[in-house]
PDB file of C-alpha atoms in Angstrom:
ATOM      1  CA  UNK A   1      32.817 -37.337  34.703  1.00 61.00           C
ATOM      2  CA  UNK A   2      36.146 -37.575  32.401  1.00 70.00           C
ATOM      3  CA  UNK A   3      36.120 -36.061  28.829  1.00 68.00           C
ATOM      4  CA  UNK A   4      36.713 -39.543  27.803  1.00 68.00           C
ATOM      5  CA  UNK A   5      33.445 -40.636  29.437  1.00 69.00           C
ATOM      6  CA  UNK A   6      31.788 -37.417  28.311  1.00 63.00           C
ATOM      7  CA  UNK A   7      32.480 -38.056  24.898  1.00 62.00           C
ATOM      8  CA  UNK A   8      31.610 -41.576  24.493  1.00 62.00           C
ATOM      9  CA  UNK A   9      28.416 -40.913  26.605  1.00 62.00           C
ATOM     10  CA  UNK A  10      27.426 -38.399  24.105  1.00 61.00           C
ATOM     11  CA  UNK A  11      28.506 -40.257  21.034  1.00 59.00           C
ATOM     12  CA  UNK A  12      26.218 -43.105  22.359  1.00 58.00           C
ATOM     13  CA  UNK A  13      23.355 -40.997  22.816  1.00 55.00           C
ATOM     14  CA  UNK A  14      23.420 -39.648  19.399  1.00 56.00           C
ATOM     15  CA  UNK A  15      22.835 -43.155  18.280  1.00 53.00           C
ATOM     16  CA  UNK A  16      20.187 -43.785  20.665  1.00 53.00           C
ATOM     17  CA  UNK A  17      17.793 -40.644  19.613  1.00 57.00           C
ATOM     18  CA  UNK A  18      17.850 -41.486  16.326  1.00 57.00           C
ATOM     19  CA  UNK A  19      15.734 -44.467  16.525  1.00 60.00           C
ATOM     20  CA  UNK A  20      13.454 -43.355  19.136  1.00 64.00           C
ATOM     21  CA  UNK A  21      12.511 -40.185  17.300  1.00 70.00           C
ATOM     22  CA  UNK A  22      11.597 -42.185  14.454  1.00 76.00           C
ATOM     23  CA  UNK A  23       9.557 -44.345  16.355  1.00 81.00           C
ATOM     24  CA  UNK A  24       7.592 -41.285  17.457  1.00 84.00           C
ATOM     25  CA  UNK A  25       7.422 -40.510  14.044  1.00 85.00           C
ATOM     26  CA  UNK A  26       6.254 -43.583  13.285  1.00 87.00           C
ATOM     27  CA  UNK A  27       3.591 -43.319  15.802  1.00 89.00           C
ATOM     28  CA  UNK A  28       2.085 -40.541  15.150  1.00 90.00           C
ATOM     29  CA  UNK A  29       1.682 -41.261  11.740  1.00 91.00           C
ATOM     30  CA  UNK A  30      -0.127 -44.420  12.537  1.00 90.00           C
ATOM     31  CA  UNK A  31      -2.693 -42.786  15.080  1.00 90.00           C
ATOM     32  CA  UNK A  32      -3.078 -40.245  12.113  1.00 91.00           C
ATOM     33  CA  UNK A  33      -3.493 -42.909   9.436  1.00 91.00           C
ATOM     34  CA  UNK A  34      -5.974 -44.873  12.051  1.00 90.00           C
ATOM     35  CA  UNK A  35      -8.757 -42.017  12.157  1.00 90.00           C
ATOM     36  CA  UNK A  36      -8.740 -40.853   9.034  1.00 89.00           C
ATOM     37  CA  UNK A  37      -8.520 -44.879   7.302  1.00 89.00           C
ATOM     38  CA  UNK A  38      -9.723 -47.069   9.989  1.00 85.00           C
ATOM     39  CA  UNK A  39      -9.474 -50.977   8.876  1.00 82.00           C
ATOM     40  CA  UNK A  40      -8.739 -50.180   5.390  1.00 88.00           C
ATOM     41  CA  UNK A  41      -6.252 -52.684   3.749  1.00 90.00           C
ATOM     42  CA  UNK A  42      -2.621 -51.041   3.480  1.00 90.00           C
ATOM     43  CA  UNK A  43       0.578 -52.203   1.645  1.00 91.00           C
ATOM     44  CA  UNK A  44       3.506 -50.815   0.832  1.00 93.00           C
ATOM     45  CA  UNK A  45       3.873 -50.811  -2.456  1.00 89.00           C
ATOM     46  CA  UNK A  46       3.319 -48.293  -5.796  1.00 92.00           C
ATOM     47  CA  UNK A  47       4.067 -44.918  -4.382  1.00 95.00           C
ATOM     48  CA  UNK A  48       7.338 -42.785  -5.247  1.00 95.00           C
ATOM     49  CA  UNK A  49       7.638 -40.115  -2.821  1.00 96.00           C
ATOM     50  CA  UNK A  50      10.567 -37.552  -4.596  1.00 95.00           C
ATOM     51  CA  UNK A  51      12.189 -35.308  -2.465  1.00 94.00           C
ATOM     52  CA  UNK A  52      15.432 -34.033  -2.136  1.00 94.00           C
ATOM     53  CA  UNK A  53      17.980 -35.642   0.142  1.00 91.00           C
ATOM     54  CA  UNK A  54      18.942 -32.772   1.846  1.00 91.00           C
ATOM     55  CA  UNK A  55      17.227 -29.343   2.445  1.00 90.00           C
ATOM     56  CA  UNK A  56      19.088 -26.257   3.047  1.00 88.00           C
ATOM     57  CA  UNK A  57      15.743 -24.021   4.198  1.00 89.00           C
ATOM     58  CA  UNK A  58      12.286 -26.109   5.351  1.00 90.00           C
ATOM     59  CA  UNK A  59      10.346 -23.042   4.214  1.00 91.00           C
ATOM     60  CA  UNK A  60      10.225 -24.468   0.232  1.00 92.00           C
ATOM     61  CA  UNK A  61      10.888 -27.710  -0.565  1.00 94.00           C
ATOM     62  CA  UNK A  62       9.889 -29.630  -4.116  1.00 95.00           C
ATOM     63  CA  UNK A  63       7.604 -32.655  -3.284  1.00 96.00           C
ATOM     64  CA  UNK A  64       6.473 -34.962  -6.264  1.00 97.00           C
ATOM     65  CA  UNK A  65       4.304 -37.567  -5.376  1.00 97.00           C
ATOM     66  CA  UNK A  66       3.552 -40.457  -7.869  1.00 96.00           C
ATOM     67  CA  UNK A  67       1.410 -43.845  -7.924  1.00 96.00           C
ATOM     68  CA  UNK A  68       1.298 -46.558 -10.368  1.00 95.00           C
ATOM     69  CA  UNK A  69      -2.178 -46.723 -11.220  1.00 94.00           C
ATOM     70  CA  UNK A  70      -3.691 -47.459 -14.660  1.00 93.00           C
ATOM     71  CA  UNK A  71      -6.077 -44.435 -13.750  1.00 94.00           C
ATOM     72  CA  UNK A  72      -8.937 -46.297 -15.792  1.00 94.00           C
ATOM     73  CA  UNK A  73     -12.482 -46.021 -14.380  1.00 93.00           C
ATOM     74  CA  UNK A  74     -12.252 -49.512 -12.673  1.00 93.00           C
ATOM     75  CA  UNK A  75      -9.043 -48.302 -11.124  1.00 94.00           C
ATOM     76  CA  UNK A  76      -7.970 -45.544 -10.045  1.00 95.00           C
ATOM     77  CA  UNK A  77      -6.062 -43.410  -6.899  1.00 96.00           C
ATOM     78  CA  UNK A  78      -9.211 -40.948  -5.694  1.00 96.00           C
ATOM     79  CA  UNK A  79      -6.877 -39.213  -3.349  1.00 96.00           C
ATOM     80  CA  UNK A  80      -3.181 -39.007  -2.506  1.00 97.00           C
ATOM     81  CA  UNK A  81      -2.397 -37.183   1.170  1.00 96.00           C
ATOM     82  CA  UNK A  82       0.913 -36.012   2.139  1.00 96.00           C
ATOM     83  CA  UNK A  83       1.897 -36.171   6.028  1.00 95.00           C
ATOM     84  CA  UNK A  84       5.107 -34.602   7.485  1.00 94.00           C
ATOM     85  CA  UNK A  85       5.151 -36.288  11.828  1.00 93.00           C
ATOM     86  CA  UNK A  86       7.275 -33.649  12.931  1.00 90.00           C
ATOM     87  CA  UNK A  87       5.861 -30.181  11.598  1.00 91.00           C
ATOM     88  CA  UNK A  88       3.575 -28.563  13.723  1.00 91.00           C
ATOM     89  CA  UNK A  89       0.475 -29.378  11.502  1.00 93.00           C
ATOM     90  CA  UNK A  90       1.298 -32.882  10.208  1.00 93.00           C
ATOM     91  CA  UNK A  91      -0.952 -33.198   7.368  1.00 95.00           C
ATOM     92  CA  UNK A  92       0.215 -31.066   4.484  1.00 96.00           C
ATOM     93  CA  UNK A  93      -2.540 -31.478   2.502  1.00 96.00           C
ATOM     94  CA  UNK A  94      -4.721 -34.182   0.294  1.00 97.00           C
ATOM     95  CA  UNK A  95      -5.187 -34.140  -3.468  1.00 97.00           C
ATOM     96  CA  UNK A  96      -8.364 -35.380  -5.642  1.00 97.00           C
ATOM     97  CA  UNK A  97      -7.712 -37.075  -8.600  1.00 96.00           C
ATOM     98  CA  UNK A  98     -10.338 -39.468 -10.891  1.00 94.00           C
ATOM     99  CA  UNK A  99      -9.911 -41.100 -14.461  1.00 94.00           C
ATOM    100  CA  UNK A 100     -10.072 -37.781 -16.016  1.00 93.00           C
ATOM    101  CA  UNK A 101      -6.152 -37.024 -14.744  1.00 93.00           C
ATOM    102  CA  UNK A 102      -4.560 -39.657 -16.551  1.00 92.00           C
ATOM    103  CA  UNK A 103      -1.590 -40.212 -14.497  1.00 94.00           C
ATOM    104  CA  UNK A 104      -1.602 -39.967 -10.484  1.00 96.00           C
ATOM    105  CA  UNK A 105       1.463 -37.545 -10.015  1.00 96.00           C
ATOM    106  CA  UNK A 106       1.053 -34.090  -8.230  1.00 97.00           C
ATOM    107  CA  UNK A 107       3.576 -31.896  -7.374  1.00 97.00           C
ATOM    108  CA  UNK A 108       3.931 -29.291  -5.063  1.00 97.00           C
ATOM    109  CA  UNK A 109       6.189 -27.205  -2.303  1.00 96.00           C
ATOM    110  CA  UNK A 110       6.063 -27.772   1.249  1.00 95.00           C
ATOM    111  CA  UNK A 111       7.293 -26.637   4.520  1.00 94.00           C
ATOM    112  CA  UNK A 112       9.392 -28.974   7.087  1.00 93.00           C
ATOM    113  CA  UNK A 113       9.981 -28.447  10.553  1.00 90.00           C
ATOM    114  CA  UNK A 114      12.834 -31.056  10.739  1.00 88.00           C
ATOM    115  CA  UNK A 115      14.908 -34.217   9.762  1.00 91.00           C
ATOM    116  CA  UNK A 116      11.614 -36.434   9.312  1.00 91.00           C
ATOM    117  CA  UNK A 117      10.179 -39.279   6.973  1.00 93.00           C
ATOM    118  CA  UNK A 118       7.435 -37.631   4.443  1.00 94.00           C
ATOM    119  CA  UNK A 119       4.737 -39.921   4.040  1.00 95.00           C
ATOM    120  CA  UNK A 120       2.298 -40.146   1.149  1.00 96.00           C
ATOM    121  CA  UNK A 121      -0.935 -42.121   1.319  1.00 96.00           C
ATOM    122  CA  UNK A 122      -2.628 -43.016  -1.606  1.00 96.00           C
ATOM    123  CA  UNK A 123      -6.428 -44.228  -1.465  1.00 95.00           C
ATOM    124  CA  UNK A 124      -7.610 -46.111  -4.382  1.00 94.00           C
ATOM    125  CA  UNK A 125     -11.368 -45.950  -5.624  1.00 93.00           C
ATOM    126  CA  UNK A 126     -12.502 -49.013  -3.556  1.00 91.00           C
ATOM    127  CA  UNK A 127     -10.782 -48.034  -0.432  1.00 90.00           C
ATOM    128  CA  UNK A 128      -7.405 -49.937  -0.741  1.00 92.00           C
ATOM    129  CA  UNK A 129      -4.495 -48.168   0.473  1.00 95.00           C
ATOM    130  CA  UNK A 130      -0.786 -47.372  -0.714  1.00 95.00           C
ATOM    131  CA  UNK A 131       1.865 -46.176   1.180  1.00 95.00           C
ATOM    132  CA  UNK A 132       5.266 -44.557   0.783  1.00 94.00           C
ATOM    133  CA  UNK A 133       7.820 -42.436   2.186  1.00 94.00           C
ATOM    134  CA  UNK A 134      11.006 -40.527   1.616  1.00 93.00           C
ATOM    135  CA  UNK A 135      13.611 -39.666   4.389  1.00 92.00           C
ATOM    136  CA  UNK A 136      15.149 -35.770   4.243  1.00 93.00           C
ATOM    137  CA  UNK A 137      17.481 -34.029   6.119  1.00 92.00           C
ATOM    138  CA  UNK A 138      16.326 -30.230   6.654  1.00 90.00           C
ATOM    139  CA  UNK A 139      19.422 -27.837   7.745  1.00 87.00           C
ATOM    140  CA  UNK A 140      17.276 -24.889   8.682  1.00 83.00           C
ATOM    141  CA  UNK A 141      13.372 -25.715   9.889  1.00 81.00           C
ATOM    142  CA  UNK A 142      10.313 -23.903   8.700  1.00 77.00           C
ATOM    143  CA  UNK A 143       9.130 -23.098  11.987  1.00 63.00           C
ATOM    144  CA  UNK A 144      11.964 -21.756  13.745  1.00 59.00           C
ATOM    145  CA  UNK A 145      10.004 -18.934  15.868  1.00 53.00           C
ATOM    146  CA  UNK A 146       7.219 -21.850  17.031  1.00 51.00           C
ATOM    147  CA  UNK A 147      10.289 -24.035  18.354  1.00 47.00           C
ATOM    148  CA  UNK A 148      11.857 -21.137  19.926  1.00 42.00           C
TER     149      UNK A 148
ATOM    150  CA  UNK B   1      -4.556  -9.060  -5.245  1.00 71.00           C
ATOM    151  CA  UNK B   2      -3.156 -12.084  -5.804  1.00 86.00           C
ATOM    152  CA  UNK B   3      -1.552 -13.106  -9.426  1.00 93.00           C
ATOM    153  CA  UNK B   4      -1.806 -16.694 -10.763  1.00 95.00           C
ATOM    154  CA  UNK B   5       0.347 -18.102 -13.369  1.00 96.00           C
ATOM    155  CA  UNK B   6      -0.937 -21.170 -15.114  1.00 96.00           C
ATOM    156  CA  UNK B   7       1.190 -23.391 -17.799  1.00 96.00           C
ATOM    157  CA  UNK B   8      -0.422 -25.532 -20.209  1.00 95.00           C
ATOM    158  CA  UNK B   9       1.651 -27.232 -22.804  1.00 94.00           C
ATOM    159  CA  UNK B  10       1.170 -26.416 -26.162  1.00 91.00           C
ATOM    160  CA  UNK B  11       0.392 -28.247 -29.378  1.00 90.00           C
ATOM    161  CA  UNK B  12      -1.258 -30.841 -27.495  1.00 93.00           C
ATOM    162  CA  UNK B  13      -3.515 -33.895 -29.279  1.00 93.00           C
ATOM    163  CA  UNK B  14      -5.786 -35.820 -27.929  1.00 93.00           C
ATOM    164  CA  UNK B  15      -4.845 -38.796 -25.894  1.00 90.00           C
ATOM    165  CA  UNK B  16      -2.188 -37.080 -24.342  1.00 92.00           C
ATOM    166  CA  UNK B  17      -1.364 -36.618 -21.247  1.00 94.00           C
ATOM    167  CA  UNK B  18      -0.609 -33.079 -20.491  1.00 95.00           C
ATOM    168  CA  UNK B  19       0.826 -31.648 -17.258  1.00 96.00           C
ATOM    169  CA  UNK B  20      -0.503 -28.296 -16.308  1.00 96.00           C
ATOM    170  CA  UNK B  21       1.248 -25.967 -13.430  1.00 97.00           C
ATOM    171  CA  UNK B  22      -0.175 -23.891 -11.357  1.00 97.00           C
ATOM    172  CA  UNK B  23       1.498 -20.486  -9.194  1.00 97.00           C
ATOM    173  CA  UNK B  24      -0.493 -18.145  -7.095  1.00 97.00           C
ATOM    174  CA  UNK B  25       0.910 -15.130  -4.906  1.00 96.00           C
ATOM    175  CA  UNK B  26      -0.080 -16.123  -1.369  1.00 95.00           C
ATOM    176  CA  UNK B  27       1.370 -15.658   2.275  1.00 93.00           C
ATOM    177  CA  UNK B  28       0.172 -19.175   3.473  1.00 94.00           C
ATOM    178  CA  UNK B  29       0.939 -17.444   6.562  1.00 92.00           C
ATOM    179  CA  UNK B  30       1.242 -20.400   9.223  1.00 91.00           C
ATOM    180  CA  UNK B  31       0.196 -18.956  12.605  1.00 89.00           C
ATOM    181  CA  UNK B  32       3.257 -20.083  14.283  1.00 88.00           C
ATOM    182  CA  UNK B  33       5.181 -17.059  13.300  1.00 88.00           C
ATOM    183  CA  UNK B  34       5.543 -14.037  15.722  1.00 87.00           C
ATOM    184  CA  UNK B  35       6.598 -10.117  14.520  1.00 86.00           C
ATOM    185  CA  UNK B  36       9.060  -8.128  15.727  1.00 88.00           C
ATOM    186  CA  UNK B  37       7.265  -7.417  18.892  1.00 90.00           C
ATOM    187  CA  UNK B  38       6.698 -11.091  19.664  1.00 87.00           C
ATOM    188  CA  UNK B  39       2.933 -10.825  18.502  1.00 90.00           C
ATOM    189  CA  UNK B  40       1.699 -14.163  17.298  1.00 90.00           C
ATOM    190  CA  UNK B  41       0.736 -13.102  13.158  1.00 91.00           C
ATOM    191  CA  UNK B  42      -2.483 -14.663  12.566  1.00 93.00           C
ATOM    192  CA  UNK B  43      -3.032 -17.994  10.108  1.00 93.00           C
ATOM    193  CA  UNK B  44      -3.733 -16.851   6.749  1.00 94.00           C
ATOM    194  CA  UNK B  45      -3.813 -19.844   4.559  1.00 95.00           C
ATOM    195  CA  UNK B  46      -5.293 -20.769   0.524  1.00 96.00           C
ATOM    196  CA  UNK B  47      -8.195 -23.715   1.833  1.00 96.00           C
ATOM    197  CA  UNK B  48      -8.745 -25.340  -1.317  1.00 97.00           C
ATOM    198  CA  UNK B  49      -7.694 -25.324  -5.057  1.00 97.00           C
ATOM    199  CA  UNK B  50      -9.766 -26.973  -8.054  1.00 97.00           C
ATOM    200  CA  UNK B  51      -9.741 -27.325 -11.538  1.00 97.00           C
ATOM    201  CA  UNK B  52     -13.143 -27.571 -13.305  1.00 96.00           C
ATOM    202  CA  UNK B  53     -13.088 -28.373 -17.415  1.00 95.00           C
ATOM    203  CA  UNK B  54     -16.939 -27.203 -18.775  1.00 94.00           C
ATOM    204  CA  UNK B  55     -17.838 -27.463 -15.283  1.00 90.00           C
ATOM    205  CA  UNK B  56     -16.374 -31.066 -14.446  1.00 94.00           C
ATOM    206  CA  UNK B  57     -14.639 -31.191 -11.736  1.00 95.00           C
ATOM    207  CA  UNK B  58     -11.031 -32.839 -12.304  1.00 95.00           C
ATOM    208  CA  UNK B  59      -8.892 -32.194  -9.752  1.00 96.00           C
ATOM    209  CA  UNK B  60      -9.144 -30.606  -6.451  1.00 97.00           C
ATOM    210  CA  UNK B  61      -6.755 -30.350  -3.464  1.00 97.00           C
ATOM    211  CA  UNK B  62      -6.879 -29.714   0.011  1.00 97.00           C
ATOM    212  CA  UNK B  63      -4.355 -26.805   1.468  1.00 97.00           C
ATOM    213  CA  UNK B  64      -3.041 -26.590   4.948  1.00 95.00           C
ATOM    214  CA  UNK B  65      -0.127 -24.525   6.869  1.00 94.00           C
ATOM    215  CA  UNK B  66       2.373 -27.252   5.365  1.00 93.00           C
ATOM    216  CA  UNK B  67       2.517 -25.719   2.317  1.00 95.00           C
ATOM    217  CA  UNK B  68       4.666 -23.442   1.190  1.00 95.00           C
ATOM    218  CA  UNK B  69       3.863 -19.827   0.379  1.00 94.00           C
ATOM    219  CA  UNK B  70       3.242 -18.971  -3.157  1.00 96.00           C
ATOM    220  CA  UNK B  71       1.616 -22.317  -3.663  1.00 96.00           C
ATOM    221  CA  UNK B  72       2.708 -24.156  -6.617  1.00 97.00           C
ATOM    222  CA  UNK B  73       0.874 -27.475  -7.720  1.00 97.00           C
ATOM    223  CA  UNK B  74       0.994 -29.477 -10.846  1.00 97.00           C
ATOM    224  CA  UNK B  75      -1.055 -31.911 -11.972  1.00 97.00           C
ATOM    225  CA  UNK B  76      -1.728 -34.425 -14.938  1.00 96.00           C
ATOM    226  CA  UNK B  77      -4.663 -34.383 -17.188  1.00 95.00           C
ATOM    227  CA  UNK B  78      -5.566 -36.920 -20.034  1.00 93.00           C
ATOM    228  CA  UNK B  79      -6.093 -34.194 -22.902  1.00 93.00           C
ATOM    229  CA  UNK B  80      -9.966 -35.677 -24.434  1.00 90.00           C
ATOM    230  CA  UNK B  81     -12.015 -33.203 -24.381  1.00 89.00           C
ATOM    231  CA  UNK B  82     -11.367 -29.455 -25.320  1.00 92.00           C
ATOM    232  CA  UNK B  83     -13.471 -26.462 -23.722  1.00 94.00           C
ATOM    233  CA  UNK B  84     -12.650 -24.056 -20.701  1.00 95.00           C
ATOM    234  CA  UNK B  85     -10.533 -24.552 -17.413  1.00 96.00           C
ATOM    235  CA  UNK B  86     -11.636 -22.800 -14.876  1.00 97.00           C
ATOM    236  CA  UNK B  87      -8.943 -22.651 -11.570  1.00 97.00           C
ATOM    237  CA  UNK B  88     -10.667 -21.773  -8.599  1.00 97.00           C
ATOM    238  CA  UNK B  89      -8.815 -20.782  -5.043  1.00 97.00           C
ATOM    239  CA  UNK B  90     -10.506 -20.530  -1.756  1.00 97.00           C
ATOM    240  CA  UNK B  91      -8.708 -19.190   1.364  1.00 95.00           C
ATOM    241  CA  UNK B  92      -9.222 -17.909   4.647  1.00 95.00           C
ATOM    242  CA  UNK B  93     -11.287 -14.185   5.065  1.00 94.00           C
ATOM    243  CA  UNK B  94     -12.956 -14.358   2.016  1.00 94.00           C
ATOM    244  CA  UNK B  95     -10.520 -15.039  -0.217  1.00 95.00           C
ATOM    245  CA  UNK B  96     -10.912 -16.483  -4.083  1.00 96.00           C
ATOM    246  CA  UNK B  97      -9.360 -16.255  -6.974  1.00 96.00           C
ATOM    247  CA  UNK B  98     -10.551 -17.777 -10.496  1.00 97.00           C
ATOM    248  CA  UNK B  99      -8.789 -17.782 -13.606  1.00 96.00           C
ATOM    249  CA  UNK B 100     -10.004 -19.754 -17.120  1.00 96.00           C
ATOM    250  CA  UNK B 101      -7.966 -20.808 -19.931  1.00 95.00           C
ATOM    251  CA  UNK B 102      -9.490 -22.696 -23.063  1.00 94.00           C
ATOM    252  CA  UNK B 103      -8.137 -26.015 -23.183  1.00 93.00           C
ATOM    253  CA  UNK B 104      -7.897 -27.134 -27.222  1.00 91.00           C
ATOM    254  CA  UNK B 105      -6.125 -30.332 -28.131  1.00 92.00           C
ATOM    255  CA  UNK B 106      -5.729 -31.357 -31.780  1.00 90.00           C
ATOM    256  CA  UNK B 107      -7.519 -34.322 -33.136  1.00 85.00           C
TER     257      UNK B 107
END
């Protein structure tokens, strides 16, 4: 093999992965979403997932999380869970919220093993759910010493 | 012994809603992590945090490795009723830590 086909072989791989590691991704978010929501209704729609577009350092970055919701007590988000496909431990966590907080927005600061999508998952109080996601670009993982 | 900073907004009323932030001092060590000598360091991770107001619960969150050390989380609250806050964290080997704060808005 040439440079010239070495280069364009590579070049064409590096489009290739792309897609297929977000289809992993994708798919392991879906098994996830299946056994912990089985047959519950899901749309895209309502959730802001605010992150930053690129990460320096996976070890702490600024996650805000927000859902349109009147947050009245004959509507309201009763939890909001945040998944990340490619760290080691994919859920991140789940928050509890009722009438009594107003507004559904949390906050927090996670770890990321990786260029991913961050998912959010919103369930409503009669078992509706709202998703969204946010795409970041992490320069230096979390979890260097558990790829290594 | 971990420290815990808290931030409620002041001069709040009633109707408002109020955003309240929350710091501990915590590891979240992830169990993925090996020492100098290549020894797996054991998971050491906050479980669960909730906020109680006069013994209500009103918000409450689930922890896992994912999150970063120190935990910080902020939430929202509609500011109705005043009485005490009580911030509870739960962790792995016994761990809690509680801290109250009066919660007061203005008519």
């Amino acid at each position: 093999m040439n440079r010239r086909q070495l280069l364009v072989g590579s070049a064409s791989l590096m489009i290739l992965t792309r897609p297929l590691r977000a289809d992993t991704e994708d798919k392991l978010f879906d098994s996830w979403l299946s056994t912990q929501y089985a047959n519950q209704p899901r749309s895209h729609e309502g959730v802001t997932v605010t992150l930053p577009a690129l990460a320096e350092n996976g070890n702490s970055v600024a996650l805000t999380v927000e859902v349109q919701s009147p947050m009245q007590p004959d509507d309201y988000i009763q939890t909001i869970d945040v998944f990340a496909p490619l760290n080691p431990v994919p859920h991140l966590g789940r928050f509890y919220l009722n009438p009594a907080t107003g507004i559904a927005k949390v906050s927090t600061r996670i770890r990321l093993g990786g260029d991913q999508t961050v998912h959010a998952v919103a369930a409503t109080f009669d078992g509706r759910l709202l998703l969204g996601g946010a795409d970041i670009v992490v320069t230096e993982a979390a979890c260097l010493d558990f790829l290594i | 012994m971990a420290k815990a900073r808290i931030n409620i907004p002041r001069n709040i009323r009633r109707g408002d809603l109020v955003e309240i932030k929350t710091l501990i001092t915590h590891p979240m060590e992830t169990g993925f992590r090996v020492d100098s000598l290549g020894v797996k360091i054991p998971r050491n991770i906050l479980t669960q945090f909730s906020v109680a107001l006069n013994d209500t619960l009103v918000f409450q969150a689930d922890l896992q490795p994912g999150i970063a050390a120190n935990p910080f989380i902020s939430f929202f609250l509609r500011a109705e009723q005043s009485g005490q806050l009580t911030f509870t964290w739960t962790g792995q080997h016994g761990f809690t830590h509680v801290e109250t704060r009066a919660f007061d808005p203005a008519p």
